[in-house]
Each structure stands twice: as structure tokens, then as C-alpha cells.
């Protein structure tokens, strides 16, 4: 602590770090807790655990709205650009999940399989929903650095980060739509694997573009302070969740239900659609 106080730069970085912790946890996190309790109560009524995926998107958007509200009065154009990108991402992905999973009462086999061995499903999913809310808050903490510094405009990080995020939103929309179109094809052979479009070279192109969205947002938060690299913590944790949790669970289900899936794994990338 003494070293930080003796160095104005380090002291400033420490102040940013503590503000980041305060804004994301003391001021914002309680909203996530409440939202996930509400969604859990809805789950108890509709019995569709996939609602938690929709909640993940809602958490990001909720946190982003709170952070944007703190700087909206500055009337800095970059914040309105970033917020527009956030709205585009949340409305597209949230709408997709709501329409294809919740409204159609589609139950994700991953959640159904996991919950089969639980004696108290209600308690299990309450913990699961709160855990996902906690992780979403860590991942969304990137937005703290995005919606910061109205006095500083780095044209390079604004343009590059926004472009990467926009490409991510579009690419994820295309990959989701391609898979959805395939799932709804009447003539598709039963038990086959979709291997067309962006899914020809990648097993999870939608997740790749989702990572692009958040690495793009992390870039927009870079200005002239070294502590701003903390913005990359969010997408890094998101990658870890995808790589070590989401994908292994999804691919285990594919291995169990698709005999030719091991060959598909050998021929494709996990993320990159090239």
C-alpha cells in the first residue's frame, strides 16, 4: 500500500481497481442476484432450466445499462456507439434464446441430464442460477472499462474494438441461424451432424463469435492506463467457461448420441471457423 501511495500512477491505478470492484459488486451485483431469483421462480413454474441461458444475456445487459447510465450525461458519442452494440448483441442473442428455447418449450438435454441425479432439483437450480449470475458479473466486468473515461477518446481502440464486436454479433447471428435452419429441415437424416456453412470447419462457431464480441468490448476500454487490461479478464474467464465447461458438457452429449462425432472432432477446429 505504501508503494502505491508514493507513486501517483500506481495510486491512480489502485483507485481504478477499487472503483472497478465497487461498481461491479457493491453497486451492481445485487441486481443480478435479484434477477436470477426471479428467473429461478419462473423456472419453477415452466420447468425449463434453459431459461438460465436467457438470464445470462439479461445479466450482461442489466449490468451494461447500469454502467451506461453513469456516463450517459457526458454525451460522448463513443458511449452511445458502445451501448448500441450492446443492445444489438443482447436483443439478437436474447431474442434468439427466448424464441427458440423458452417460447417453443425446448428443454436443453444437457441440463436435463445433469439434473436427473439431483434429489432436490429446485435447490440445485437455485444454486446453479446464482452461480451463473456470479460468473456473468465477472465476465461482464469488461463493460466497466468500456463505459469509462468520457474525457478520453482513443480513436484506434474505439474503431478496432467496435468493429470486432460488430463482426462478432453478425457472425454469431449467422452461425445460430444456420444451425436453426438445419434443425428445422424436414428432410435431414436422423442422428446426423450439421457440417455446412460456418459449421463445416468449426464445432462451435457461435461461441467463437461470442468471444469476439467481448474481446472487442475489452479493446474499446483501452485508453492510457495500464490497469485497463483488467477489461480482458471478462472474455478470458468466458473463454475458460466455454473451453472447460460448456463445450465438454455439450460434446459429451454428442459423443453419446452421434456415432460419427469422433471423426467430426478430428476434422474440425473447436472454435475457429476456418
PDB file of C-alpha atoms in Angstrom:
ATOM      1  CA  UNK A   1       0.000   0.000   0.000  1.00  0.00           C
ATOM      2  CA  UNK A   2       2.846   2.404   0.876  1.00  0.00           C
ATOM      3  CA  UNK A   3       4.417   1.840  -2.542  1.00  0.00           C
ATOM      4  CA  UNK A   4       1.176   2.716  -4.297  1.00  0.00           C
ATOM      5  CA  UNK A   5       0.791   5.931  -2.321  1.00  0.00           C
ATOM      6  CA  UNK A   6       4.313   7.015  -3.146  1.00  0.00           C
ATOM      7  CA  UNK A   7       3.710   6.613  -6.886  1.00  0.00           C
ATOM      8  CA  UNK A   8       0.915   8.791  -8.335  1.00  0.00           C
ATOM      9  CA  UNK A   9       0.484   6.444 -11.286  1.00  0.00           C
ATOM     10  CA  UNK A  10       0.215   3.361  -9.121  1.00  0.00           C
ATOM     11  CA  UNK A  11      -2.072   5.185  -6.726  1.00  0.00           C
ATOM     12  CA  UNK A  12      -4.325   6.085  -9.662  1.00  0.00           C
ATOM     13  CA  UNK A  13      -4.357   2.510 -10.879  1.00  0.00           C
ATOM     14  CA  UNK A  14      -5.231   1.288  -7.405  1.00  0.00           C
ATOM     15  CA  UNK A  15      -8.118   3.773  -7.339  1.00  0.00           C
ATOM     16  CA  UNK A  16      -9.391   2.449 -10.671  1.00  0.00           C
ATOM     17  CA  UNK A  17      -9.096  -1.116  -9.380  1.00  0.00           C
ATOM     18  CA  UNK A  18     -11.080  -0.377  -6.224  1.00  0.00           C
ATOM     19  CA  UNK A  19     -13.689   1.572  -8.222  1.00  0.00           C
ATOM     20  CA  UNK A  20     -13.998  -1.411 -10.563  1.00  0.00           C
ATOM     21  CA  UNK A  21     -14.613  -3.722  -7.627  1.00  0.00           C
ATOM     22  CA  UNK A  22     -17.117  -1.326  -6.079  1.00  0.00           C
ATOM     23  CA  UNK A  23     -19.083  -0.582  -9.244  1.00  0.00           C
ATOM     24  CA  UNK A  24     -19.349  -4.231 -10.288  1.00  0.00           C
ATOM     25  CA  UNK A  25     -20.042  -5.807  -6.910  1.00  0.00           C
ATOM     26  CA  UNK A  26     -21.267  -3.346  -4.280  1.00  0.00           C
ATOM     27  CA  UNK A  27     -23.374  -1.303  -6.695  1.00  0.00           C
ATOM     28  CA  UNK A  28     -24.307  -3.755  -9.465  1.00  0.00           C
ATOM     29  CA  UNK A  29     -24.174  -7.355  -8.291  1.00  0.00           C
ATOM     30  CA  UNK A  30     -27.261  -7.232  -6.060  1.00  0.00           C
ATOM     31  CA  UNK A  31     -29.331  -6.573  -9.196  1.00  0.00           C
ATOM     32  CA  UNK A  32     -28.014  -9.769 -10.738  1.00  0.00           C
ATOM     33  CA  UNK A  33     -28.895 -11.720  -7.584  1.00  0.00           C
ATOM     34  CA  UNK A  34     -32.463 -10.400  -7.697  1.00  0.00           C
ATOM     35  CA  UNK A  35     -32.819 -11.094 -11.425  1.00  0.00           C
ATOM     36  CA  UNK A  36     -31.625 -14.680 -11.033  1.00  0.00           C
ATOM     37  CA  UNK A  37     -34.058 -15.257  -8.149  1.00  0.00           C
ATOM     38  CA  UNK A  38     -36.896 -14.019 -10.379  1.00  0.00           C
ATOM     39  CA  UNK A  39     -35.796 -16.278 -13.238  1.00  0.00           C
ATOM     40  CA  UNK A  40     -35.489 -19.220 -10.852  1.00  0.00           C
ATOM     41  CA  UNK A  41     -39.068 -18.640  -9.702  1.00  0.00           C
ATOM     42  CA  UNK A  42     -40.153 -18.607 -13.351  1.00  0.00           C
ATOM     43  CA  UNK A  43     -38.224 -21.845 -13.860  1.00  0.00           C
ATOM     44  CA  UNK A  44     -40.205 -23.455 -11.039  1.00  0.00           C
ATOM     45  CA  UNK A  45     -43.359 -22.637 -12.998  1.00  0.00           C
ATOM     46  CA  UNK A  46     -42.299 -23.580 -16.532  1.00  0.00           C
ATOM     47  CA  UNK A  47     -39.807 -26.366 -15.613  1.00  0.00           C
ATOM     48  CA  UNK A  48     -37.394 -25.350 -18.347  1.00  0.00           C
ATOM     49  CA  UNK A  49     -33.856 -24.948 -16.975  1.00  0.00           C
ATOM     50  CA  UNK A  50     -32.646 -23.478 -20.285  1.00  0.00           C
ATOM     51  CA  UNK A  51     -34.092 -20.209 -19.020  1.00  0.00           C
ATOM     52  CA  UNK A  52     -30.728 -19.682 -17.314  1.00  0.00           C
ATOM     53  CA  UNK A  53     -29.082 -19.117 -20.721  1.00  0.00           C
ATOM     54  CA  UNK A  54     -31.527 -16.295 -21.410  1.00  0.00           C
ATOM     55  CA  UNK A  55     -30.727 -14.995 -17.937  1.00  0.00           C
ATOM     56  CA  UNK A  56     -27.018 -14.918 -18.812  1.00  0.00           C
ATOM     57  CA  UNK A  57     -27.733 -12.437 -21.596  1.00  0.00           C
ATOM     58  CA  UNK A  58     -30.062 -10.434 -19.358  1.00  0.00           C
ATOM     59  CA  UNK A  59     -27.340 -10.126 -16.729  1.00  0.00           C
ATOM     60  CA  UNK A  60     -24.861  -8.652 -19.199  1.00  0.00           C
ATOM     61  CA  UNK A  61     -27.468  -6.205 -20.453  1.00  0.00           C
ATOM     62  CA  UNK A  62     -28.578  -5.245 -16.956  1.00  0.00           C
ATOM     63  CA  UNK A  63     -25.009  -4.530 -15.879  1.00  0.00           C
ATOM     64  CA  UNK A  64     -24.281  -2.668 -19.101  1.00  0.00           C
ATOM     65  CA  UNK A  65     -27.341  -0.451 -18.675  1.00  0.00           C
ATOM     66  CA  UNK A  66     -26.270   0.425 -15.133  1.00  0.00           C
ATOM     67  CA  UNK A  67     -22.768   1.372 -16.243  1.00  0.00           C
ATOM     68  CA  UNK A  68     -24.010   3.319 -19.262  1.00  0.00           C
ATOM     69  CA  UNK A  69     -26.373   5.306 -17.034  1.00  0.00           C
ATOM     70  CA  UNK A  70     -23.363   6.607 -15.099  1.00  0.00           C
ATOM     71  CA  UNK A  71     -21.844   8.243 -18.199  1.00  0.00           C
ATOM     72  CA  UNK A  72     -24.853   8.983 -20.403  1.00  0.00           C
ATOM     73  CA  UNK A  73     -24.913  12.623 -19.276  1.00  0.00           C
ATOM     74  CA  UNK A  74     -21.446  13.155 -20.734  1.00  0.00           C
ATOM     75  CA  UNK A  75     -22.980  12.922 -24.219  1.00  0.00           C
ATOM     76  CA  UNK A  76     -19.790  11.354 -25.504  1.00  0.00           C
ATOM     77  CA  UNK A  77     -20.527   9.707 -28.845  1.00  0.00           C
ATOM     78  CA  UNK A  78     -18.416   6.625 -28.076  1.00  0.00           C
ATOM     79  CA  UNK A  79     -20.672   5.593 -25.189  1.00  0.00           C
ATOM     80  CA  UNK A  80     -23.751   5.686 -27.407  1.00  0.00           C
ATOM     81  CA  UNK A  81     -21.922   3.610 -30.007  1.00  0.00           C
ATOM     82  CA  UNK A  82     -20.911   1.038 -27.401  1.00  0.00           C
ATOM     83  CA  UNK A  83     -24.402   0.945 -25.924  1.00  0.00           C
ATOM     84  CA  UNK A  84     -25.906   0.447 -29.395  1.00  0.00           C
ATOM     85  CA  UNK A  85     -23.595  -2.530 -29.902  1.00  0.00           C
ATOM     86  CA  UNK A  86     -24.612  -3.927 -26.518  1.00  0.00           C
ATOM     87  CA  UNK A  87     -28.302  -3.538 -27.388  1.00  0.00           C
ATOM     88  CA  UNK A  88     -27.734  -5.219 -30.764  1.00  0.00           C
ATOM     89  CA  UNK A  89     -25.955  -8.166 -29.127  1.00  0.00           C
ATOM     90  CA  UNK A  90     -28.463  -8.581 -26.288  1.00  0.00           C
ATOM     91  CA  UNK A  91     -31.595  -8.221 -28.416  1.00  0.00           C
ATOM     92  CA  UNK A  92     -30.301 -10.594 -31.075  1.00  0.00           C
ATOM     93  CA  UNK A  93     -28.977 -13.352 -28.797  1.00  0.00           C
ATOM     94  CA  UNK A  94     -31.593 -12.880 -26.078  1.00  0.00           C
ATOM     95  CA  UNK A  95     -34.388 -12.889 -28.637  1.00  0.00           C
ATOM     96  CA  UNK A  96     -32.979 -15.991 -30.287  1.00  0.00           C
ATOM     97  CA  UNK A  97     -32.801 -17.898 -26.993  1.00  0.00           C
ATOM     98  CA  UNK A  98     -36.233 -16.731 -25.919  1.00  0.00           C
ATOM     99  CA  UNK A  99     -37.940 -17.692 -29.175  1.00  0.00           C
ATOM    100  CA  UNK A 100     -36.134 -20.962 -29.908  1.00  0.00           C
ATOM    101  CA  UNK A 101     -35.902 -22.389 -26.393  1.00  0.00           C
ATOM    102  CA  UNK A 102     -38.370 -20.816 -23.997  1.00  0.00           C
ATOM    103  CA  UNK A 103     -41.332 -19.998 -26.243  1.00  0.00           C
ATOM    104  CA  UNK A 104     -41.023 -23.350 -28.009  1.00  0.00           C
ATOM    105  CA  UNK A 105     -40.604 -25.142 -24.668  1.00  0.00           C
ATOM    106  CA  UNK A 106     -37.380 -26.712 -25.860  1.00  0.00           C
ATOM    107  CA  UNK A 107     -35.575 -28.364 -22.961  1.00  0.00           C
ATOM    108  CA  UNK A 108     -31.817 -28.478 -23.252  1.00  0.00           C
ATOM    109  CA  UNK A 109     -30.730 -32.137 -22.884  1.00  0.00           C
ATOM    110  CA  UNK A 110     -27.568 -31.005 -21.095  1.00  0.00           C
ATOM    111  CA  UNK A 111     -29.495 -29.515 -18.184  1.00  0.00           C
ATOM    112  CA  UNK A 112     -31.955 -32.391 -18.176  1.00  0.00           C
ATOM    113  CA  UNK A 113     -29.131 -34.935 -17.979  1.00  0.00           C
ATOM    114  CA  UNK A 114     -27.315 -33.079 -15.197  1.00  0.00           C
ATOM    115  CA  UNK A 115     -30.452 -32.706 -13.097  1.00  0.00           C
ATOM    116  CA  UNK A 116     -31.505 -36.370 -13.378  1.00  0.00           C
ATOM    117  CA  UNK A 117     -29.345 -37.413 -10.437  1.00  0.00           C
ATOM    118  CA  UNK A 118     -30.354 -34.478  -8.223  1.00  0.00           C
ATOM    119  CA  UNK A 119     -32.766 -35.304  -5.425  1.00  0.00           C
ATOM    120  CA  UNK A 120     -33.737 -31.654  -4.942  1.00  0.00           C
ATOM    121  CA  UNK A 121     -33.867 -30.075  -8.395  1.00  0.00           C
ATOM    122  CA  UNK A 122     -35.313 -26.803  -7.125  1.00  0.00           C
ATOM    123  CA  UNK A 123     -32.386 -26.226  -4.756  1.00  0.00           C
ATOM    124  CA  UNK A 124     -29.859 -27.406  -7.335  1.00  0.00           C
ATOM    125  CA  UNK A 125     -31.083 -24.957  -9.956  1.00  0.00           C
ATOM    126  CA  UNK A 126     -31.328 -22.132  -7.421  1.00  0.00           C
ATOM    127  CA  UNK A 127     -27.607 -22.592  -6.742  1.00  0.00           C
ATOM    128  CA  UNK A 128     -26.911 -23.041 -10.449  1.00  0.00           C
ATOM    129  CA  UNK A 129     -28.735 -19.837 -11.374  1.00  0.00           C
ATOM    130  CA  UNK A 130     -26.916 -17.824  -8.714  1.00  0.00           C
ATOM    131  CA  UNK A 131     -23.559 -19.304  -9.738  1.00  0.00           C
ATOM    132  CA  UNK A 132     -24.180 -18.333 -13.354  1.00  0.00           C
ATOM    133  CA  UNK A 133     -25.168 -14.847 -12.239  1.00  0.00           C
ATOM    134  CA  UNK A 134     -21.901 -14.572 -10.319  1.00  0.00           C
ATOM    135  CA  UNK A 135     -19.859 -15.747 -13.314  1.00  0.00           C
ATOM    136  CA  UNK A 136     -21.778 -13.436 -15.655  1.00  0.00           C
ATOM    137  CA  UNK A 137     -20.877 -10.499 -13.420  1.00  0.00           C
ATOM    138  CA  UNK A 138     -17.187 -11.389 -13.679  1.00  0.00           C
ATOM    139  CA  UNK A 139     -17.412 -11.721 -17.467  1.00  0.00           C
ATOM    140  CA  UNK A 140     -19.463  -8.538 -17.880  1.00  0.00           C
ATOM    141  CA  UNK A 141     -16.991  -6.539 -15.782  1.00  0.00           C
ATOM    142  CA  UNK A 142     -15.333  -5.768 -19.119  1.00  0.00           C
ATOM    143  CA  UNK A 143     -18.072  -3.195 -19.631  1.00  0.00           C
ATOM    144  CA  UNK A 144     -16.836  -1.153 -16.666  1.00  0.00           C
ATOM    145  CA  UNK A 145     -13.785  -0.177 -18.703  1.00  0.00           C
ATOM    146  CA  UNK A 146     -15.858   0.291 -21.855  1.00  0.00           C
ATOM    147  CA  UNK A 147     -18.184   2.786 -20.149  1.00  0.00           C
ATOM    148  CA  UNK A 148     -15.435   4.819 -18.526  1.00  0.00           C
ATOM    149  CA  UNK A 149     -13.301   7.864 -19.224  1.00  0.00           C
ATOM    150  CA  UNK A 150     -15.615  10.318 -21.035  1.00  0.00           C
ATOM    151  CA  UNK A 151     -12.633  12.683 -21.055  1.00  0.00           C
ATOM    152  CA  UNK A 152     -10.501  10.377 -23.181  1.00  0.00           C
ATOM    153  CA  UNK A 153     -11.134   9.220 -26.756  1.00  0.00           C
ATOM    154  CA  UNK A 154      -8.727   6.716 -28.258  1.00  0.00           C
ATOM    155  CA  UNK A 155      -9.907   6.566 -31.855  1.00  0.00           C
ATOM    156  CA  UNK A 156      -7.895   3.411 -32.550  1.00  0.00           C
ATOM    157  CA  UNK A 157      -9.350   1.304 -29.748  1.00  0.00           C
ATOM    158  CA  UNK A 158     -12.835   2.730 -30.365  1.00  0.00           C
ATOM    159  CA  UNK A 159     -12.821   1.789 -34.050  1.00  0.00           C
ATOM    160  CA  UNK A 160     -10.952  -1.526 -33.789  1.00  0.00           C
ATOM    161  CA  UNK A 161     -12.881  -2.734 -30.739  1.00  0.00           C
ATOM    162  CA  UNK A 162     -16.268  -1.700 -32.142  1.00  0.00           C
ATOM    163  CA  UNK A 163     -15.515  -3.354 -35.478  1.00  0.00           C
ATOM    164  CA  UNK A 164     -14.507  -6.638 -33.830  1.00  0.00           C
ATOM    165  CA  UNK A 165     -17.635  -6.566 -31.648  1.00  0.00           C
ATOM    166  CA  UNK A 166     -19.871  -5.835 -34.650  1.00  0.00           C
ATOM    167  CA  UNK A 167     -18.326  -8.701 -36.635  1.00  0.00           C
ATOM    168  CA  UNK A 168     -18.858 -10.950 -33.618  1.00  0.00           C
ATOM    169  CA  UNK A 169     -22.540 -10.030 -33.356  1.00  0.00           C
ATOM    170  CA  UNK A 170     -23.091 -10.644 -37.073  1.00  0.00           C
ATOM    171  CA  UNK A 171     -21.065 -13.870 -37.165  1.00  0.00           C
ATOM    172  CA  UNK A 172     -22.869 -15.306 -34.156  1.00  0.00           C
ATOM    173  CA  UNK A 173     -26.226 -14.440 -35.704  1.00  0.00           C
ATOM    174  CA  UNK A 174     -25.267 -16.189 -38.955  1.00  0.00           C
ATOM    175  CA  UNK A 175     -23.973 -19.322 -37.213  1.00  0.00           C
ATOM    176  CA  UNK A 176     -27.053 -19.559 -34.969  1.00  0.00           C
ATOM    177  CA  UNK A 177     -29.364 -19.103 -37.939  1.00  0.00           C
ATOM    178  CA  UNK A 178     -27.538 -21.743 -39.995  1.00  0.00           C
ATOM    179  CA  UNK A 179     -27.881 -24.296 -37.196  1.00  0.00           C
ATOM    180  CA  UNK A 180     -31.514 -23.352 -36.563  1.00  0.00           C
ATOM    181  CA  UNK A 181     -32.365 -23.750 -40.262  1.00  0.00           C
ATOM    182  CA  UNK A 182     -30.759 -27.188 -40.241  1.00  0.00           C
ATOM    183  CA  UNK A 183     -32.634 -28.294 -37.141  1.00  0.00           C
ATOM    184  CA  UNK A 184     -35.903 -27.357 -38.803  1.00  0.00           C
ATOM    185  CA  UNK A 185     -35.213 -29.167 -42.070  1.00  0.00           C
ATOM    186  CA  UNK A 186     -37.740 -31.923 -42.574  1.00  0.00           C
ATOM    187  CA  UNK A 187     -35.502 -33.916 -44.935  1.00  0.00           C
ATOM    188  CA  UNK A 188     -32.414 -34.111 -42.720  1.00  0.00           C
ATOM    189  CA  UNK A 189     -31.310 -37.671 -41.838  1.00  0.00           C
ATOM    190  CA  UNK A 190     -31.907 -38.574 -38.215  1.00  0.00           C
ATOM    191  CA  UNK A 191     -28.863 -38.519 -35.952  1.00  0.00           C
ATOM    192  CA  UNK A 192     -26.603 -36.625 -38.370  1.00  0.00           C
ATOM    193  CA  UNK A 193     -24.232 -33.755 -37.603  1.00  0.00           C
ATOM    194  CA  UNK A 194     -24.585 -30.347 -39.213  1.00  0.00           C
ATOM    195  CA  UNK A 195     -21.460 -29.745 -41.326  1.00  0.00           C
ATOM    196  CA  UNK A 196     -22.307 -26.813 -43.554  1.00  0.00           C
ATOM    197  CA  UNK A 197     -21.591 -23.101 -43.631  1.00  0.00           C
ATOM    198  CA  UNK A 198     -19.626 -21.865 -40.630  1.00  0.00           C
ATOM    199  CA  UNK A 199     -20.135 -25.271 -39.019  1.00  0.00           C
ATOM    200  CA  UNK A 200     -18.083 -27.051 -41.669  1.00  0.00           C
ATOM    201  CA  UNK A 201     -14.700 -26.233 -40.128  1.00  0.00           C
ATOM    202  CA  UNK A 202     -15.723 -25.355 -36.579  1.00  0.00           C
ATOM    203  CA  UNK A 203     -17.702 -27.296 -33.995  1.00  0.00           C
ATOM    204  CA  UNK A 204     -18.690 -24.129 -32.128  1.00  0.00           C
ATOM    205  CA  UNK A 205     -18.537 -21.078 -34.431  1.00  0.00           C
ATOM    206  CA  UNK A 206     -21.259 -19.364 -32.413  1.00  0.00           C
ATOM    207  CA  UNK A 207     -19.040 -19.464 -29.327  1.00  0.00           C
ATOM    208  CA  UNK A 208     -16.077 -18.178 -31.327  1.00  0.00           C
ATOM    209  CA  UNK A 209     -18.032 -15.113 -32.427  1.00  0.00           C
ATOM    210  CA  UNK A 210     -19.371 -14.644 -28.902  1.00  0.00           C
ATOM    211  CA  UNK A 211     -15.771 -14.390 -27.727  1.00  0.00           C
ATOM    212  CA  UNK A 212     -15.109 -11.863 -30.492  1.00  0.00           C
ATOM    213  CA  UNK A 213     -17.926  -9.696 -29.147  1.00  0.00           C
ATOM    214  CA  UNK A 214     -16.386  -9.473 -25.697  1.00  0.00           C
ATOM    215  CA  UNK A 215     -12.770  -9.197 -26.732  1.00  0.00           C
ATOM    216  CA  UNK A 216     -13.933  -6.330 -28.933  1.00  0.00           C
ATOM    217  CA  UNK A 217     -15.567  -4.640 -25.961  1.00  0.00           C
ATOM    218  CA  UNK A 218     -12.370  -5.188 -23.954  1.00  0.00           C
ATOM    219  CA  UNK A 219     -10.383  -3.376 -26.639  1.00  0.00           C
ATOM    220  CA  UNK A 220     -12.756  -0.405 -26.537  1.00  0.00           C
ATOM    221  CA  UNK A 221     -11.895   0.026 -22.864  1.00  0.00           C
ATOM    222  CA  UNK A 222      -8.175   0.553 -23.504  1.00  0.00           C
ATOM    223  CA  UNK A 223      -7.138   4.190 -23.117  1.00  0.00           C
ATOM    224  CA  UNK A 224      -3.922   5.331 -21.426  1.00  0.00           C
ATOM    225  CA  UNK A 225      -3.965   3.484 -18.118  1.00  0.00           C
ATOM    226  CA  UNK A 226      -2.286   0.113 -17.638  1.00  0.00           C
ATOM    227  CA  UNK A 227      -4.968  -1.105 -15.237  1.00  0.00           C
ATOM    228  CA  UNK A 228      -7.397  -1.176 -18.165  1.00  0.00           C
ATOM    229  CA  UNK A 229      -6.013  -4.569 -19.187  1.00  0.00           C
ATOM    230  CA  UNK A 230      -8.358  -5.855 -16.472  1.00  0.00           C
ATOM    231  CA  UNK A 231     -11.032  -5.457 -19.116  1.00  0.00           C
ATOM    232  CA  UNK A 232      -9.678  -8.622 -20.724  1.00  0.00           C
ATOM    233  CA  UNK A 233     -10.421 -10.618 -17.573  1.00  0.00           C
ATOM    234  CA  UNK A 234     -14.071 -10.929 -18.618  1.00  0.00           C
ATOM    235  CA  UNK A 235     -13.577 -12.534 -22.051  1.00  0.00           C
ATOM    236  CA  UNK A 236     -10.716 -14.648 -20.690  1.00  0.00           C
ATOM    237  CA  UNK A 237     -12.970 -16.102 -17.987  1.00  0.00           C
ATOM    238  CA  UNK A 238     -15.688 -16.531 -20.613  1.00  0.00           C
ATOM    239  CA  UNK A 239     -13.266 -18.498 -22.806  1.00  0.00           C
ATOM    240  CA  UNK A 240     -12.347 -20.691 -19.819  1.00  0.00           C
ATOM    241  CA  UNK A 241     -16.026 -21.381 -19.084  1.00  0.00           C
ATOM    242  CA  UNK A 242     -16.616 -22.318 -22.715  1.00  0.00           C
ATOM    243  CA  UNK A 243     -13.471 -24.384 -23.106  1.00  0.00           C
ATOM    244  CA  UNK A 244     -13.558 -26.297 -19.828  1.00  0.00           C
ATOM    245  CA  UNK A 245     -17.256 -26.467 -19.010  1.00  0.00           C
ATOM    246  CA  UNK A 246     -19.744 -25.611 -21.770  1.00  0.00           C
ATOM    247  CA  UNK A 247     -18.039 -27.423 -24.638  1.00  0.00           C
ATOM    248  CA  UNK A 248     -17.094 -30.615 -22.713  1.00  0.00           C
ATOM    249  CA  UNK A 249     -20.692 -30.984 -21.490  1.00  0.00           C
ATOM    250  CA  UNK A 250     -22.119 -30.360 -24.967  1.00  0.00           C
ATOM    251  CA  UNK A 251     -19.646 -32.646 -26.701  1.00  0.00           C
ATOM    252  CA  UNK A 252     -20.173 -35.454 -24.213  1.00  0.00           C
ATOM    253  CA  UNK A 253     -23.835 -35.429 -25.220  1.00  0.00           C
ATOM    254  CA  UNK A 254     -22.813 -35.511 -28.904  1.00  0.00           C
ATOM    255  CA  UNK A 255     -20.428 -38.410 -28.328  1.00  0.00           C
ATOM    256  CA  UNK A 256     -23.262 -40.311 -26.644  1.00  0.00           C
ATOM    257  CA  UNK A 257     -25.829 -39.644 -29.370  1.00  0.00           C
ATOM    258  CA  UNK A 258     -23.828 -39.289 -32.628  1.00  0.00           C
ATOM    259  CA  UNK A 259     -21.691 -42.322 -33.601  1.00  0.00           C
ATOM    260  CA  UNK A 260     -19.727 -40.340 -36.209  1.00  0.00           C
ATOM    261  CA  UNK A 261     -18.967 -37.428 -33.881  1.00  0.00           C
ATOM    262  CA  UNK A 262     -15.379 -38.559 -33.024  1.00  0.00           C
ATOM    263  CA  UNK A 263     -14.482 -38.352 -36.718  1.00  0.00           C
ATOM    264  CA  UNK A 264     -16.089 -34.903 -36.920  1.00  0.00           C
ATOM    265  CA  UNK A 265     -13.952 -33.780 -33.967  1.00  0.00           C
ATOM    266  CA  UNK A 266     -10.771 -34.943 -35.705  1.00  0.00           C
ATOM    267  CA  UNK A 267     -11.616 -32.965 -38.844  1.00  0.00           C
ATOM    268  CA  UNK A 268     -12.666 -29.671 -37.299  1.00  0.00           C
ATOM    269  CA  UNK A 269     -11.468 -26.870 -35.044  1.00  0.00           C
ATOM    270  CA  UNK A 270     -13.044 -26.322 -31.664  1.00  0.00           C
ATOM    271  CA  UNK A 271     -13.562 -22.582 -32.196  1.00  0.00           C
ATOM    272  CA  UNK A 272     -12.068 -21.157 -35.392  1.00  0.00           C
ATOM    273  CA  UNK A 273     -14.425 -21.499 -38.405  1.00  0.00           C
ATOM    274  CA  UNK A 274     -11.526 -21.759 -40.886  1.00  0.00           C
TER     275      UNK A 274
END
